[in-house]
mmCIF file of C-alpha atoms in Angstrom:
data_model
loop_
_atom_site.group_PDB
_atom_site.id
_atom_site.type_symbol
_atom_site.label_atom_id
_atom_site.label_comp_id
_atom_site.label_asym_id
_atom_site.label_seq_id
_atom_site.Cartn_x
_atom_site.Cartn_y
_atom_site.Cartn_z
ATOM 1 C CA MET M 700 115.912 58.658 90.445
ATOM 2 C CA LYS M 701 114.083 62.130 90.126
ATOM 3 C CA ARG M 702 111.433 62.936 92.875
ATOM 4 C CA PHE M 703 109.469 66.015 94.101
ATOM 5 C CA CYS M 704 110.942 67.932 96.787
ATOM 6 C CA SER M 705 107.854 70.109 97.051
ATOM 7 C CA VAL M 706 104.682 71.140 95.580
ATOM 8 C CA PHE M 707 102.662 74.204 96.373
ATOM 9 C CA ALA M 708 100.407 76.743 94.921
ATOM 10 C CA LEU M 709 100.504 80.617 94.634
ATOM 11 C CA ILE M 710 97.319 82.617 93.957
ATOM 12 C CA LEU M 711 97.999 86.175 92.627
ATOM 13 C CA ILE M 712 95.930 88.427 94.889
ATOM 14 C CA THR M 713 95.773 91.999 95.289
ATOM 15 C CA SER M 714 93.943 93.598 98.565
ATOM 16 C CA LEU M 715 90.843 95.766 98.045
ATOM 17 C CA CYS M 716 90.419 98.619 100.151
ATOM 18 C CA SER M 717 86.926 100.276 100.069
ATOM 19 C CA ALA M 718 85.359 102.990 102.216
ATOM 20 C CA GLN M 719 82.298 100.706 103.047
ATOM 21 C CA GLU M 720 84.401 98.243 104.765
ATOM 22 C CA THR M 721 85.495 101.129 107.474
ATOM 23 C CA LYS M 722 83.431 102.280 110.144
ATOM 24 C CA GLN M 723 81.702 105.669 109.087
ATOM 25 C CA ASP M 724 81.780 107.259 112.323
ATOM 26 C CA PHE M 725 85.606 107.155 112.417
ATOM 27 C CA TYR M 726 85.867 109.626 109.608
ATOM 28 C CA LYS M 727 84.747 113.303 108.997
ATOM 29 C CA ARG M 728 84.947 112.398 105.135
ATOM 30 C CA SER M 729 84.813 108.890 104.726
ATOM 31 C CA PHE M 730 85.660 108.996 100.897
ATOM 32 C CA ILE M 731 87.593 111.351 98.612
ATOM 33 C CA ALA M 732 85.795 114.355 97.042
ATOM 34 C CA TYR M 733 86.822 114.726 93.567
ATOM 35 C CA ASP M 734 86.587 118.013 91.761
ATOM 36 C CA GLY M 735 82.910 119.259 91.945
ATOM 37 C CA CYS M 736 81.666 116.544 93.978
ATOM 38 C CA GLU M 737 82.422 118.592 97.517
ATOM 39 C CA ASP M 738 78.677 118.770 98.330
ATOM 40 C CA SER M 739 77.725 115.463 97.061
ATOM 41 C CA GLU M 740 75.669 113.279 99.479
ATOM 42 C CA ASP M 741 77.040 110.316 97.827
ATOM 43 C CA LEU M 742 80.918 111.121 97.443
ATOM 44 C CA GLU M 743 81.672 107.698 96.097
ATOM 45 C CA ARG M 744 78.961 107.579 93.322
ATOM 46 C CA CYS M 745 79.934 111.118 92.211
ATOM 47 C CA TYR M 746 83.481 110.314 92.240
ATOM 48 C CA GLU M 747 82.618 107.004 89.825
ATOM 49 C CA ILE M 748 80.617 109.425 87.315
ATOM 50 C CA SER M 749 83.475 112.098 87.302
ATOM 51 C CA PHE M 750 86.165 109.447 86.645
ATOM 52 C CA HIS M 751 84.156 107.781 84.037
ATOM 53 C CA GLU M 752 83.679 111.127 82.265
ATOM 54 C CA PHE M 753 87.505 111.700 82.646
ATOM 55 C CA LEU M 754 88.134 108.470 81.075
ATOM 56 C CA ALA M 755 85.991 109.147 78.177
ATOM 57 C CA LYS M 756 87.546 112.244 77.340
ATOM 58 C CA HIS M 757 90.697 110.753 77.128
ATOM 59 C CA ILE M 758 90.134 107.418 75.353
ATOM 60 C CA ASN M 759 88.240 109.360 72.649
ATOM 61 C CA ARG M 760 91.419 110.820 71.673
ATOM 62 C CA LYS M 761 91.903 109.850 67.977
ATOM 63 C CA ALA M 762 95.069 107.523 68.058
ATOM 64 C CA LEU M 763 93.795 105.648 71.140
ATOM 65 C CA LYS M 764 90.039 105.507 70.020
ATOM 66 C CA ASP M 765 91.044 104.138 66.735
ATOM 67 C CA SER M 766 93.144 101.490 68.134
ATOM 68 C CA ILE M 767 90.059 100.559 70.735
ATOM 69 C CA PHE M 768 87.949 100.323 67.581
ATOM 70 C CA PHE M 769 90.295 98.129 65.651
ATOM 71 C CA GLU M 770 91.016 95.892 68.356
ATOM 72 C CA ALA M 771 87.424 95.607 70.234
ATOM 73 C CA LYS M 772 85.804 92.340 69.396
ATOM 74 C CA LYS M 773 82.516 93.599 71.013
ATOM 75 C CA ASP M 774 80.643 96.786 71.082
ATOM 76 C CA THR M 775 81.382 97.432 74.778
ATOM 77 C CA VAL M 776 84.817 97.652 76.493
ATOM 78 C CA THR M 777 85.921 98.065 80.096
ATOM 79 C CA VAL M 778 88.749 99.979 81.798
ATOM 80 C CA SER M 779 89.829 99.096 85.339
ATOM 81 C CA ALA M 780 91.351 101.643 87.398
ATOM 82 C CA SER M 781 93.256 101.248 90.685
ATOM 83 C CA ILE M 782 94.157 104.767 91.856
ATOM 84 C CA LEU M 783 96.097 105.331 95.250
ATOM 85 C CA TYR M 784 95.537 109.109 96.444
ATOM 86 C CA ASP M 785 97.636 109.932 99.467
ATOM 87 C CA GLU M 786 96.747 111.845 102.599
ATOM 88 C CA ASN M 787 97.006 115.296 100.663
ATOM 89 C CA GLY M 788 94.593 113.930 97.784
ATOM 90 C CA LYS M 789 97.589 113.559 95.060
ATOM 91 C CA VAL M 790 97.967 110.231 92.809
ATOM 92 C CA VAL M 791 100.539 108.186 93.794
ATOM 93 C CA LYS M 792 101.638 107.032 90.213
ATOM 94 C CA ARG M 793 103.822 103.905 91.405
ATOM 95 C CA HIS M 794 101.083 102.277 93.041
ATOM 96 C CA SER M 795 98.305 103.291 90.569
ATOM 97 C CA ARG M 796 97.422 101.837 87.372
ATOM 98 C CA ILE M 797 94.841 102.132 84.634
ATOM 99 C CA SER M 798 94.043 99.338 82.101
ATOM 100 C CA ASN M 799 94.221 99.828 78.338
ATOM 101 C CA PRO M 800 90.922 98.672 76.590
ATOM 102 C CA ALA M 801 92.566 98.273 73.377
ATOM 103 C CA SER M 802 95.208 95.533 74.492
ATOM 104 C CA ASN M 803 93.300 94.450 77.529
ATOM 105 C CA LYS M 804 96.555 94.874 79.640
ATOM 106 C CA VAL M 805 96.734 96.273 83.126
ATOM 107 C CA GLU M 806 99.820 98.552 81.870
ATOM 108 C CA GLY M 807 99.502 101.037 78.825
ATOM 109 C CA LEU M 808 97.652 104.337 80.156
ATOM 110 C CA GLU M 809 100.206 105.194 82.568
ATOM 111 C CA TYR M 810 100.372 108.765 81.082
ATOM 112 C CA LEU M 811 96.729 109.312 82.308
ATOM 113 C CA LEU M 812 97.851 109.384 85.859
ATOM 114 C CA ASP M 813 99.450 112.704 85.365
ATOM 115 C CA SER M 814 96.173 114.192 84.325
ATOM 116 C CA ILE M 815 94.091 112.901 87.222
ATOM 117 C CA PRO M 816 93.261 115.981 89.327
ATOM 118 C CA THR M 817 94.128 116.363 92.983
ATOM 119 C CA VAL M 818 91.191 115.579 95.225
ATOM 120 C CA LYS M 819 90.136 116.544 98.612
ATOM 121 C CA PRO M 820 91.401 113.323 100.569
ATOM 122 C CA VAL M 821 89.557 111.077 103.317
ATOM 123 C CA LEU M 822 89.460 112.937 106.603
ATOM 124 C CA ASP M 823 89.566 111.431 110.066
ATOM 125 C CA LYS M 824 87.634 112.891 112.967
ATOM 126 C CA GLN M 825 90.893 115.080 113.638
ATOM 127 C CA ASN M 826 90.912 116.646 110.056
ATOM 128 C CA ASN M 827 93.739 114.366 109.385
ATOM 129 C CA GLY M 828 94.151 113.547 105.740
ATOM 130 C CA VAL M 829 94.065 109.627 105.209
ATOM 131 C CA ALA M 830 95.195 107.654 102.069
ATOM 132 C CA LEU M 831 92.741 105.822 100.019
ATOM 133 C CA ASN M 832 93.329 103.061 97.122
ATOM 134 C CA THR M 833 90.165 103.175 94.931
ATOM 135 C CA ARG M 834 89.556 100.341 92.397
ATOM 136 C CA LYS M 835 86.784 100.774 89.859
ATOM 137 C CA LEU M 836 85.691 99.231 86.670
ATOM 138 C CA PHE M 837 84.238 101.193 83.853
ATOM 139 C CA GLY M 838 82.293 100.281 80.935
ATOM 140 C CA PHE M 839 82.211 102.043 77.489
ATOM 141 C CA TYR M 840 79.964 101.477 74.426
ATOM 142 C CA LEU M 841 81.753 101.728 71.126
ATOM 143 C CA ASN M 842 79.437 103.924 68.663
ATOM 144 C CA LYS M 843 81.018 103.260 65.442
ATOM 145 C CA THR M 844 78.262 105.163 63.586
ATOM 146 C CA LYS M 845 79.055 108.116 65.478
ATOM 147 C CA ASP M 846 82.907 107.523 65.896
ATOM 148 C CA THR M 847 82.765 108.030 69.572
ATOM 149 C CA ILE M 848 83.239 106.098 72.795
ATOM 150 C CA VAL M 849 80.296 106.763 75.431
ATOM 151 C CA PRO M 850 80.468 105.933 78.907
ATOM 152 C CA ILE M 851 77.907 103.583 80.297
ATOM 153 C CA PHE M 852 77.161 104.701 83.989
ATOM 154 C CA GLY M 853 76.444 101.872 86.613
ATOM 155 C CA TYR M 854 77.908 99.488 84.055
ATOM 156 C CA THR M 855 78.359 95.801 85.444
ATOM 157 C CA PRO M 856 79.951 93.239 83.063
ATOM 158 C CA SER M 857 79.272 89.468 83.422
ATOM 159 C CA GLU M 858 83.214 88.987 84.224
ATOM 160 C CA VAL M 859 85.212 91.167 86.763
ATOM 161 C CA PRO M 860 88.729 90.730 87.590
ATOM 162 C CA TYR M 861 89.497 89.040 90.862
ATOM 163 C CA GLU M 862 91.804 92.052 92.228
ATOM 164 C CA ILE M 863 89.164 94.727 91.771
ATOM 165 C CA ILE M 864 85.805 92.506 92.402
ATOM 166 C CA GLU M 865 83.722 94.599 95.007
ATOM 167 C CA LYS M 866 82.788 91.031 96.852
ATOM 168 C CA VAL M 867 85.028 88.315 96.262
ATOM 169 C CA PRO M 868 83.836 84.610 96.034
ATOM 170 C CA VAL M 869 83.661 82.925 99.607
ATOM 171 C CA TYR M 870 85.271 79.613 99.615
ATOM 172 C CA LYS M 871 83.895 76.754 101.717
ATOM 173 C CA GLY M 872 85.203 76.975 105.081
ATOM 174 C CA CYS M 873 85.758 80.920 105.044
ATOM 175 C CA ASP M 874 83.802 83.106 106.929
ATOM 176 C CA GLU M 875 81.728 85.457 104.529
ATOM 177 C CA SER M 876 81.741 88.156 107.289
ATOM 178 C CA MET M 877 85.391 88.769 106.808
ATOM 179 C CA SER M 878 86.892 91.603 104.613
ATOM 180 C CA ASN M 879 87.696 91.246 101.003
ATOM 181 C CA GLU M 880 91.303 90.758 101.949
ATOM 182 C CA ASP M 881 90.845 88.076 104.608
ATOM 183 C CA LEU M 882 88.498 86.312 102.149
ATOM 184 C CA LYS M 883 91.125 86.179 99.765
ATOM 185 C CA ASN M 884 93.848 85.065 102.077
ATOM 186 C CA CYS M 885 91.404 82.219 103.222
ATOM 187 C CA MET M 886 90.780 81.046 99.785
ATOM 188 C CA ASN M 887 94.515 81.249 98.786
ATOM 189 C CA ASP M 888 95.231 78.945 101.889
ATOM 190 C CA LYS M 889 92.296 76.702 101.325
ATOM 191 C CA VAL M 890 93.433 75.915 97.406
ATOM 192 C CA LYS M 891 97.127 75.592 98.414
ATOM 193 C CA GLN M 892 96.212 72.966 100.875
ATOM 194 C CA LEU M 893 93.829 71.042 98.312
ATOM 195 C CA ILE M 894 96.885 71.237 95.771
ATOM 196 C CA SER M 895 99.303 69.971 98.312
ATOM 197 C CA GLU M 896 96.946 67.134 99.419
ATOM 198 C CA ASN M 897 95.833 65.854 95.962
ATOM 199 C CA PHE M 898 98.487 66.446 93.432
ATOM 200 C CA ARG M 899 100.126 63.317 92.450
ATOM 201 C CA THR M 900 103.933 64.001 92.832
ATOM 202 C CA ASN M 901 105.163 60.801 91.369
ATOM 203 C CA LEU M 902 104.084 62.034 87.727
ATOM 204 C CA ALA M 903 107.412 63.921 87.903
ATOM 205 C CA ILE M 904 109.191 60.513 87.965
ATOM 206 C CA LYS M 905 107.204 59.149 85.576
ATOM 207 C CA HIS M 906 107.280 61.689 82.812
ATOM 208 C CA ASN M 907 111.381 62.310 83.376
ATOM 209 C CA LEU M 908 111.055 65.964 84.417
ATOM 210 C CA LYS M 909 113.956 67.793 84.416
ATOM 211 C CA PRO M 910 115.631 68.369 87.816
ATOM 212 C CA GLY M 911 114.850 72.387 89.085
ATOM 213 C CA ILE M 912 111.804 74.318 89.524
ATOM 214 C CA GLN M 913 108.770 73.548 87.246
ATOM 215 C CA ARG M 914 105.681 75.587 86.842
ATOM 216 C CA ILE M 915 102.281 75.023 86.019
ATOM 217 C CA TYR M 916 99.943 78.047 85.126
ATOM 218 C CA VAL M 917 96.245 77.175 85.766
ATOM 219 C CA MET M 918 93.535 79.427 84.765
ATOM 220 C CA PHE M 919 89.777 78.835 85.539
ATOM 221 C CA LYS M 920 86.719 80.968 86.234
ATOM 222 C CA ILE M 921 84.288 80.917 89.207
ATOM 223 C CA ASP M 922 80.889 81.436 87.520
ATOM 224 C CA LYS M 923 77.624 83.277 88.694
ATOM 225 C CA LYS M 924 76.751 80.070 91.035
ATOM 226 C CA GLY M 925 80.096 79.753 92.652
ATOM 227 C CA ARG M 926 81.023 76.678 90.323
ATOM 228 C CA VAL M 927 84.523 76.184 88.970
ATOM 229 C CA LYS M 928 84.465 76.383 85.131
ATOM 230 C CA ASN M 929 86.884 76.553 82.071
ATOM 231 C CA ILE M 930 90.072 75.236 83.635
ATOM 232 C CA VAL M 931 92.956 75.707 81.366
ATOM 233 C CA ALA M 932 96.522 74.535 82.477
ATOM 234 C CA ARG M 933 99.914 75.296 80.702
ATOM 235 C CA GLY M 934 102.764 72.985 82.150
ATOM 236 C CA PRO M 935 106.042 71.132 81.218
ATOM 237 C CA HIS M 936 104.207 68.032 80.082
ATOM 238 C CA PRO M 937 100.676 67.135 78.944
ATOM 239 C CA GLU M 938 99.812 64.824 81.447
ATOM 240 C CA ILE M 939 101.091 67.203 84.226
ATOM 241 C CA GLU M 940 98.715 69.724 82.827
ATOM 242 C CA LYS M 941 95.944 67.124 83.120
ATOM 243 C CA GLU M 942 96.852 66.576 86.492
ATOM 244 C CA ALA M 943 96.392 70.254 87.449
ATOM 245 C CA ILE M 944 93.017 70.194 86.039
ATOM 246 C CA ARG M 945 92.070 67.230 87.704
ATOM 247 C CA VAL M 946 92.877 68.674 91.060
ATOM 248 C CA ILE M 947 91.390 71.863 90.582
ATOM 249 C CA LYS M 948 88.151 70.310 89.552
ATOM 250 C CA LYS M 949 87.994 69.437 93.199
ATOM 251 C CA ILE M 950 87.497 72.761 94.389
ATOM 252 C CA PRO M 951 83.935 72.540 95.829
ATOM 253 C CA ARG M 952 81.252 74.920 94.753
ATOM 254 C CA LEU M 953 81.982 78.092 96.859
ATOM 255 C CA LYS M 954 79.557 79.413 99.296
ATOM 256 C CA LYS M 955 78.953 82.440 97.423
ATOM 257 C CA PRO M 956 80.263 83.766 93.956
ATOM 258 C CA GLY M 957 81.544 87.321 93.313
ATOM 259 C CA TYR M 958 79.636 90.177 93.256
ATOM 260 C CA GLN M 959 79.889 93.638 91.523
ATOM 261 C CA ARG M 960 77.149 96.274 92.174
ATOM 262 C CA GLY M 961 75.173 93.921 94.175
ATOM 263 C CA LYS M 962 75.051 91.254 91.028
ATOM 264 C CA PRO M 963 76.613 87.810 90.818
ATOM 265 C CA VAL M 964 79.393 87.893 88.356
ATOM 266 C CA ILE M 965 81.904 85.642 86.543
ATOM 267 C CA VAL M 966 85.493 85.885 88.418
ATOM 268 C CA PRO M 967 88.528 84.607 86.564
ATOM 269 C CA PHE M 968 91.640 83.238 88.294
ATOM 270 C CA ALA M 969 95.045 82.481 87.519
ATOM 271 C CA ILE M 970 97.136 79.982 89.559
ATOM 272 C CA PRO M 971 100.706 79.052 89.420
ATOM 273 C CA ILE M 972 101.418 75.726 90.780
ATOM 274 C CA VAL M 973 105.327 75.427 91.281
ATOM 275 C CA PHE M 974 107.124 72.364 92.192
ATOM 276 C CA ALA M 975 110.658 71.298 92.422
ATOM 277 C CA VAL M 976 112.163 68.290 91.032
ATOM 278 C CA SER M 977 115.764 66.812 92.137
ATOM 279 C CA ASN M 978 117.818 64.084 91.369
#
């Protein structure tokens, strides 16, 4: 007879570094200084504008622009950029990425990393360089009439990826004063516990699943009011998918939704539920 050996969930999470989460008095320069931003009173805002313009210049090149116009389903597209600058202000390419607005994939524009200029790094009080990982979301308007892609400065989409959200959703029982990274870890633990306590393991026997590792890929969104919506599951059997959806529906309304630029936004999640079946 087959039975479950174990059931557990893994949430794909990425830590988020932000200059705003550090003590400003620890730094002589608390954010990087992009080329031309050295004298700016708001280095982070100047960086956002400058990097936005940098992206606009490159995605307006004909081949990429044409593919974006062809693939885009709306008149706006977004580009997420996670760039790690080392203590000398240079891009660490193996830990940096820029999403492709044409394919909606995180990978695709790696070649742009070679074009990002070296910046003046974050400095501590002793003038030592400090590495910084910037994670930003940039919006663009597709002006097909003028055959150009225009940056939308200060753009806040209705939906923001979990890995780059400025303020992550706060799960019930998690301390909202914690850092983004700790809040993600807290939510991860809470969801794993919920699945472990509620997933009906006897369904593996009932539906004769093959021995070995089985996976259910669950996707859902947390809306602007902190509610779980649009749950979708892909698994080894339709009834197992239904069970995953039933369990995820038990996630309580979150204390707070995700926030981007001070506004509540929809945050999508992808959770693989992994379980083992043995003879």
